[in-house]
Coordinates of C-alpha atoms in Angstrom, one line a residue:
Chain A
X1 CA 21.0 -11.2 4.4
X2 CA 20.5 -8.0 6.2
X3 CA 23.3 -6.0 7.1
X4 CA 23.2 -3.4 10.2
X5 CA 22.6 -0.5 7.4
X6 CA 19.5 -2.6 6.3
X7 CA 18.2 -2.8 9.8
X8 CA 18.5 1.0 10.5
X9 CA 16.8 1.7 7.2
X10 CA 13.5 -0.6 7.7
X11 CA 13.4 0.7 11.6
X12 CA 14.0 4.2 11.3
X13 CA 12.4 5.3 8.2
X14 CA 9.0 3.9 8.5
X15 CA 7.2 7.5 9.6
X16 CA 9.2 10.7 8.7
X17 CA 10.6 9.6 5.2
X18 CA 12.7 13.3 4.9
X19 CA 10.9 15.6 2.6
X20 CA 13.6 17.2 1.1
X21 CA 15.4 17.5 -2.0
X22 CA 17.7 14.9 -1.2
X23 CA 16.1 12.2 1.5
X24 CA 18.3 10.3 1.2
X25 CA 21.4 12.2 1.2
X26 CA 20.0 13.2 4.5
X27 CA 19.5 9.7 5.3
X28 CA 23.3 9.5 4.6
X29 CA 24.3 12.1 7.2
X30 CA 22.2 10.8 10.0
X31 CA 24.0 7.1 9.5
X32 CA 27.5 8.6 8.7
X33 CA 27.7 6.5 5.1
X34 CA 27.3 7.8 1.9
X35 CA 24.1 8.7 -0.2
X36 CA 25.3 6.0 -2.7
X37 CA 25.0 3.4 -0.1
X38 CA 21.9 3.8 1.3
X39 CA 20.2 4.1 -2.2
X40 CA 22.2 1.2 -3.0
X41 CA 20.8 -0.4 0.2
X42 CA 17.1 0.2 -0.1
X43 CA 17.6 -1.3 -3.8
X44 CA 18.7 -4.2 -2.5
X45 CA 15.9 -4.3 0.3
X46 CA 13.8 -3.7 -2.8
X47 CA 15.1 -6.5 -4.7
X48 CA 15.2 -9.1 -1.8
X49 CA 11.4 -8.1 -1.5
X50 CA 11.2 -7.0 2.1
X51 CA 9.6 -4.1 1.7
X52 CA 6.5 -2.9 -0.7
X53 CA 8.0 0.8 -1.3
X54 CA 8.5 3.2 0.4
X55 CA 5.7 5.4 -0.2
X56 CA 2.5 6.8 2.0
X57 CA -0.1 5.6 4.4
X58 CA -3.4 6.9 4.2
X59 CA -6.2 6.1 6.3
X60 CA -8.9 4.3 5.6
X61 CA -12.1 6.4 3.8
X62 CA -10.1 9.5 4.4
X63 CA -9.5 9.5 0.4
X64 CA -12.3 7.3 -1.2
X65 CA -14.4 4.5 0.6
X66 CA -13.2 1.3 1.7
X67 CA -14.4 -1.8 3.3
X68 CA -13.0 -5.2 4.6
X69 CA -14.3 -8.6 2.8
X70 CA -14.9 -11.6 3.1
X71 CA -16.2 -14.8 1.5
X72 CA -16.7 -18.5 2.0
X73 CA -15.1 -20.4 -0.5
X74 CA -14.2 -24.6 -0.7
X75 CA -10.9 -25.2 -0.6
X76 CA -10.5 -26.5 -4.0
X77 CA -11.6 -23.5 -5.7
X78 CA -10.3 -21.0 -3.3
X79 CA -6.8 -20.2 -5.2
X80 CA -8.8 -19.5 -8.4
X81 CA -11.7 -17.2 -6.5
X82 CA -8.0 -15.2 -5.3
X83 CA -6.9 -14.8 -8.4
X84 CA -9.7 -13.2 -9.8
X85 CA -10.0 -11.0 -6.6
X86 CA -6.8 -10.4 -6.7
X87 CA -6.8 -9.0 -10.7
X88 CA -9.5 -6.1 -9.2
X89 CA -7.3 -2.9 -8.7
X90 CA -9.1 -2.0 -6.4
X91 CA -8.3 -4.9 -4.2
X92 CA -5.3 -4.7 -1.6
X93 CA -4.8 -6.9 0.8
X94 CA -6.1 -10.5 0.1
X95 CA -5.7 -13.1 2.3
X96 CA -6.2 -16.8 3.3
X97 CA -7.5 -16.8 6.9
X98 CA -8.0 -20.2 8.8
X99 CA -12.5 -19.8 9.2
X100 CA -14.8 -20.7 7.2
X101 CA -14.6 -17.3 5.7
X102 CA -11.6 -18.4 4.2
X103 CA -10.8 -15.0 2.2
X104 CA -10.7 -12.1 3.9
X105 CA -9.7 -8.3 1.5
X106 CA -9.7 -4.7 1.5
X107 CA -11.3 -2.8 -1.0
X108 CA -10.9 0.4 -1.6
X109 CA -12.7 2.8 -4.2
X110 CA -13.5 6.8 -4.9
X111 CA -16.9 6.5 -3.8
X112 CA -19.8 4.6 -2.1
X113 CA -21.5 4.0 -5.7
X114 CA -18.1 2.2 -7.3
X115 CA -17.5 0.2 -4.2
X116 CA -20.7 -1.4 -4.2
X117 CA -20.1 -2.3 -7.8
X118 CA -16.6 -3.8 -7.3
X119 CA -18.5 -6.3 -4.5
X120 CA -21.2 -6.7 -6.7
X121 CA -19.0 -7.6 -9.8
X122 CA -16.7 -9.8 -7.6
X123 CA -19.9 -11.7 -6.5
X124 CA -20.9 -12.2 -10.1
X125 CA -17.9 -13.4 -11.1
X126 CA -17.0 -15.6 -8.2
X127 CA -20.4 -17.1 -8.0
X128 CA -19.9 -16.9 -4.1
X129 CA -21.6 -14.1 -1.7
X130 CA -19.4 -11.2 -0.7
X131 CA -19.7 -10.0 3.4
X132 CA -19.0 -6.4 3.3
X133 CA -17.8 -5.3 6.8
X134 CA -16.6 -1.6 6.4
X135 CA -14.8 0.4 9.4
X136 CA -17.4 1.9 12.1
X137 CA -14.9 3.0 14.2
X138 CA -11.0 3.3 14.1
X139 CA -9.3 3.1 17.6
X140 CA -5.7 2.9 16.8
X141 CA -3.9 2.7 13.5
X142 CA -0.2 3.0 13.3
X143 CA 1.0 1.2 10.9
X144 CA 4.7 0.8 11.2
X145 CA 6.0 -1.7 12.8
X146 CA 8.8 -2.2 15.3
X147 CA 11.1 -5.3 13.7
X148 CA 13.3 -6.9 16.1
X149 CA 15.6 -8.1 13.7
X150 CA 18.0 -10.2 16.2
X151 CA 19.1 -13.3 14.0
X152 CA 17.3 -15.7 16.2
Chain B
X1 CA -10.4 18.0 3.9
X2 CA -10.8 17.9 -0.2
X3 CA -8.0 17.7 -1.9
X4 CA -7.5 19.0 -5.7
X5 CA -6.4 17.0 -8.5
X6 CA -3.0 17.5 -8.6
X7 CA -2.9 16.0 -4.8
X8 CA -4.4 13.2 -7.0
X9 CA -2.5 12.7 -9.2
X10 CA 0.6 13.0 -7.1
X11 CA -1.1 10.7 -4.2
X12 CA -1.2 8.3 -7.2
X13 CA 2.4 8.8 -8.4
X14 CA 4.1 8.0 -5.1
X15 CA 1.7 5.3 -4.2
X16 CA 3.8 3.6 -7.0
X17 CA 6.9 3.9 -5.0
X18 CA 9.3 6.9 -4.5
X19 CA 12.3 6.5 -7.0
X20 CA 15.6 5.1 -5.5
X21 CA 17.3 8.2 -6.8
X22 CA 19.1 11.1 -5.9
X23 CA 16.2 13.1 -6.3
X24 CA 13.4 11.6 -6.4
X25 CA 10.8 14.3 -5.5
X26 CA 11.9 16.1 -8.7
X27 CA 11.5 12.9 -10.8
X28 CA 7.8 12.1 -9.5
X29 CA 7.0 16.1 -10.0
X30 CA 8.6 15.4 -13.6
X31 CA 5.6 12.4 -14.4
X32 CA 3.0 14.4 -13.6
X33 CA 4.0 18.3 -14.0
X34 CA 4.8 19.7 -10.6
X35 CA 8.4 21.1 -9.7
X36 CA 10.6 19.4 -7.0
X37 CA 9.4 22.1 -4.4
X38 CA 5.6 22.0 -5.2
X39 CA 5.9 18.3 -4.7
X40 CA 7.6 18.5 -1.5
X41 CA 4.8 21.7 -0.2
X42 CA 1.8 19.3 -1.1
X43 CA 3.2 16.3 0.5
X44 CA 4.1 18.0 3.6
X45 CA 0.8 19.5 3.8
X46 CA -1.0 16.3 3.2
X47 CA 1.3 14.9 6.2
X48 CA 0.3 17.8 8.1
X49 CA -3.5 17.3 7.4
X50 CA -3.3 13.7 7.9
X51 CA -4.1 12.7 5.0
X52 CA -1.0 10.9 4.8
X53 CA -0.8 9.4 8.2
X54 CA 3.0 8.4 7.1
X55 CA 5.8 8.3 4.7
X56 CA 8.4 6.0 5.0
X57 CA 9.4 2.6 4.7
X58 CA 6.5 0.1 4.1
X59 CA 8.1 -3.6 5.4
X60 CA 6.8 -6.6 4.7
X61 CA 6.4 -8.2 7.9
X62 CA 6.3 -11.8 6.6
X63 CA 9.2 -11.6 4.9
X64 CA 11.1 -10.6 8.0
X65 CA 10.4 -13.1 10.1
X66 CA 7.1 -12.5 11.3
X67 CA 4.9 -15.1 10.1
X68 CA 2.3 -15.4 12.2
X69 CA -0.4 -12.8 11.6
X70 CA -3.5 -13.3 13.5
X71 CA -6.9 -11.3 13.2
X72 CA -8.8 -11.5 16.4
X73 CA -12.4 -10.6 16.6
X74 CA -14.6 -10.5 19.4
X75 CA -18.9 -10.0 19.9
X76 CA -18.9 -7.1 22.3
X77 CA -21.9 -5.2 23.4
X78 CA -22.2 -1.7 22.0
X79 CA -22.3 0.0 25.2
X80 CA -18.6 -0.9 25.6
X81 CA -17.2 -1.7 22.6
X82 CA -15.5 1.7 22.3
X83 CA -13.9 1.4 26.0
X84 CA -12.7 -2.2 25.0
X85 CA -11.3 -1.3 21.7
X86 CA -9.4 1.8 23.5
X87 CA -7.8 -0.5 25.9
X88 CA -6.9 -3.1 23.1
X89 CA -5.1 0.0 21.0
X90 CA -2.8 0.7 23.7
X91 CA -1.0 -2.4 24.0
X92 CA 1.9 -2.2 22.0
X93 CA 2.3 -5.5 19.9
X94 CA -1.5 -4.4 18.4
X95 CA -1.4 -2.9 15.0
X96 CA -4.9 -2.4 13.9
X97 CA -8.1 -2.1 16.4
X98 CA -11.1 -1.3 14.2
X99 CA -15.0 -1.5 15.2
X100 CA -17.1 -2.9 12.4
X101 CA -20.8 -4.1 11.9
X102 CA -22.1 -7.5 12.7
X103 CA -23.5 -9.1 10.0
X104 CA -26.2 -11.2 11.3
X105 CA -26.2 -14.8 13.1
X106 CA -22.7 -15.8 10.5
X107 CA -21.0 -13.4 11.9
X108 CA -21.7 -11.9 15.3
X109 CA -18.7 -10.2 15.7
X110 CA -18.0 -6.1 15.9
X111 CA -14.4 -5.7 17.3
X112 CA -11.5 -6.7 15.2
X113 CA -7.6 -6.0 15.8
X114 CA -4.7 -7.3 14.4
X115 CA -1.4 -8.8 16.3
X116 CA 1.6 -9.9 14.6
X117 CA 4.2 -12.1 15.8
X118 CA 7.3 -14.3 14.9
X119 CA 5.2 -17.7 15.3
X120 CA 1.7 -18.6 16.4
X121 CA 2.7 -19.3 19.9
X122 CA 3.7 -15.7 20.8
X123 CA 0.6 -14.2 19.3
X124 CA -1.7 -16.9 20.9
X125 CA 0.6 -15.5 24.5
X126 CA 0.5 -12.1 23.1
X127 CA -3.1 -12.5 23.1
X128 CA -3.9 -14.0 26.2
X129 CA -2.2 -11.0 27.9
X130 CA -4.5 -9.1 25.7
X131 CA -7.6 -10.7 27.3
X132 CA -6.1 -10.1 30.7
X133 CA -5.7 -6.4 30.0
X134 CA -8.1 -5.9 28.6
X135 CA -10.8 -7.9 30.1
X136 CA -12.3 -9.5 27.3
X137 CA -12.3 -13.6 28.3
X138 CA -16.0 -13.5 28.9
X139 CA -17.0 -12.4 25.3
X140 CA -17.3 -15.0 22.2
X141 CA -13.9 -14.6 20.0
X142 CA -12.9 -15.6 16.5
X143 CA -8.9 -16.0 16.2
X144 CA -8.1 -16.1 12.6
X145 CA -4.3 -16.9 11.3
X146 CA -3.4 -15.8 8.3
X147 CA -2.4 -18.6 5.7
X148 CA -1.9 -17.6 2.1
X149 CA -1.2 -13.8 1.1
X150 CA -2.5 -13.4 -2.2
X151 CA -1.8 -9.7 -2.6
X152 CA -0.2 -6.9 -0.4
X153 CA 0.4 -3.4 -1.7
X154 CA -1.2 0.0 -1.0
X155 CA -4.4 1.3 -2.2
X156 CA -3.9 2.8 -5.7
X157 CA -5.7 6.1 -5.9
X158 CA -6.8 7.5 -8.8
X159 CA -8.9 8.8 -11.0
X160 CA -11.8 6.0 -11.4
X161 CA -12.8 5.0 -14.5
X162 CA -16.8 4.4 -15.1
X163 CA -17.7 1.4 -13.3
X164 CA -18.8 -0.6 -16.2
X165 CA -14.8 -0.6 -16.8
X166 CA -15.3 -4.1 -14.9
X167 CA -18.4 -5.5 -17.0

């Protein structure tokens, strides 16, 4: 269950994470509870697997090349052609998507040269063709997300 | 903007997660040898440089609640694609709004954003609003729910090994 201190945490902290010695001391202050609990909180967020990390965004091909995928796959066959996209590290996102294009993921490498290899590898080993649809044109990416977490 | 090594390595270090710890700059500086304050000057001046776009809390979405992701794309000619794909990344329940390249007769499609919602009927009503907006009804459109997720985590940046790594 997630208490109010939960709910502030995921909110509030999904941009300016403090950069400071002590983030989340700071944290602490800004709530009025104690550094203790709000580690102890975002442990337990951690553990009840509701968030990934707390960690960076970075945009797409600002560090490295990246492209969005996706492939065509039977339904019988499609959790094994995951799994071994998936196992790629240089895979992120992998989903199922209701379309004949069934499997849609982000791959991201350090240059044009290795991404073409990662598509070219997961095509081999798939046995399936790989649509490579890479970012022309941004027009908005903000990634955090405003949760309303009413209990409805 | 190139960035050294050590943004790197350090890009790499937190992409793993920043410890739940007192202090938890000093402990990433500690893997890869930076002090507390030169980690805290390069991430700042990454943020600054937009090269992290943010630092925080990364939710997942699913797991709170909000199940219904949909990916809408839309065949929209190039002389107006960029207006279009403006409008669309105003409106405030889009996340993503992204122009990519057709890819022939199987897919015809060059605008793509992202809305998600607590269940499929509010992002099929988030998106007809969307179309209203935004003045998109007359072009062909793709609507594609997510079912499965298979993986979700950042990009891991590092140093690349030679791509015959893979085979």
């Amino acid at each position: 269950m997630l208490t109010p201190l939960h709910k502030r945490l995921l909110n509030d902290y999904q941009r300016d994470f403090p950069l400071s010695p002590t983030p989340y001391q700071d944290i602490a202050l800004e709530l009025g509870v104690s550094e203790e609990d709000v580690i102890d909180a975002f442990v337990e967020l951690d553990e009840q697997d509701v968030i990934t990390r707390i960690g960076p965004v970075i945009p797409p091909n600002r560090i490295g090349v990246s492209t969005l995928a996706a492939i065509s796959v039977p339904e019988t066959e499609l959790e094994a052609v995951a799994q071994i996209i998936s196992a790629y590290p240089e895979v992120n996102h992998n989903y199922e998507r209701e379309h004949r294009f069934n499997l849609w993921f982000v791959v991201i490498a350090a240059d044009a040269q290795h991404l073409a290899q990662v598509l070219a590898d997961i095509e081999q080993q798939t046995g399936y063709p790989v649509m490579s649809l890479p970012l022309m044109e941004d027009y908005f990416i903000d990634l955090s997300f405003k949760l309303d977490l009413h209990d409805d | 903007m190139m960035i050294d090594d050590l943004d790197q390595r350090l890009l790499s270090a937190i992409q793993q997660g920043l410890p739940m710890s007192p202090r938890p700059y000093a402990e990433l500086g500690a893997q890869i040898g930076l002090s507390e304050s030169e980690v805290l000057a390069r991430l700042t001046a990454l943020k600054q440089d937009g090269l992290i776009k943010r630092l925080g809390v990364i939710v997942k979405h699913r797991q709170l609640g909000y199940r219904a992701n949909a990916m809408v794309v839309w065949d929209i000619p190039d002389d107006q694609v960029q207006h279009i794909g403006q409008l669309i990344s105003r409106l405030e329940f889009v996340n993503l709004c992204y122009r990519r390249p057709r890819h022939g007769a199987t897919w015809p499609y060059n605008l793509f954003c992202m809305i998600h919602g607590k269940s499929k009927e509010t992002v099929l009503q988030q998106l007809a609003l969307l179309e209203q907006a935004c003045h998109t009804q007359a072009f062909p459109k793709q609507v594609l729910f997510s079912r499965r997720c298979f993986k979700q985590r950042g990009a891991i940046y590092r140093k690349f090994e030679p791509a015959t790594a893979h085979g």
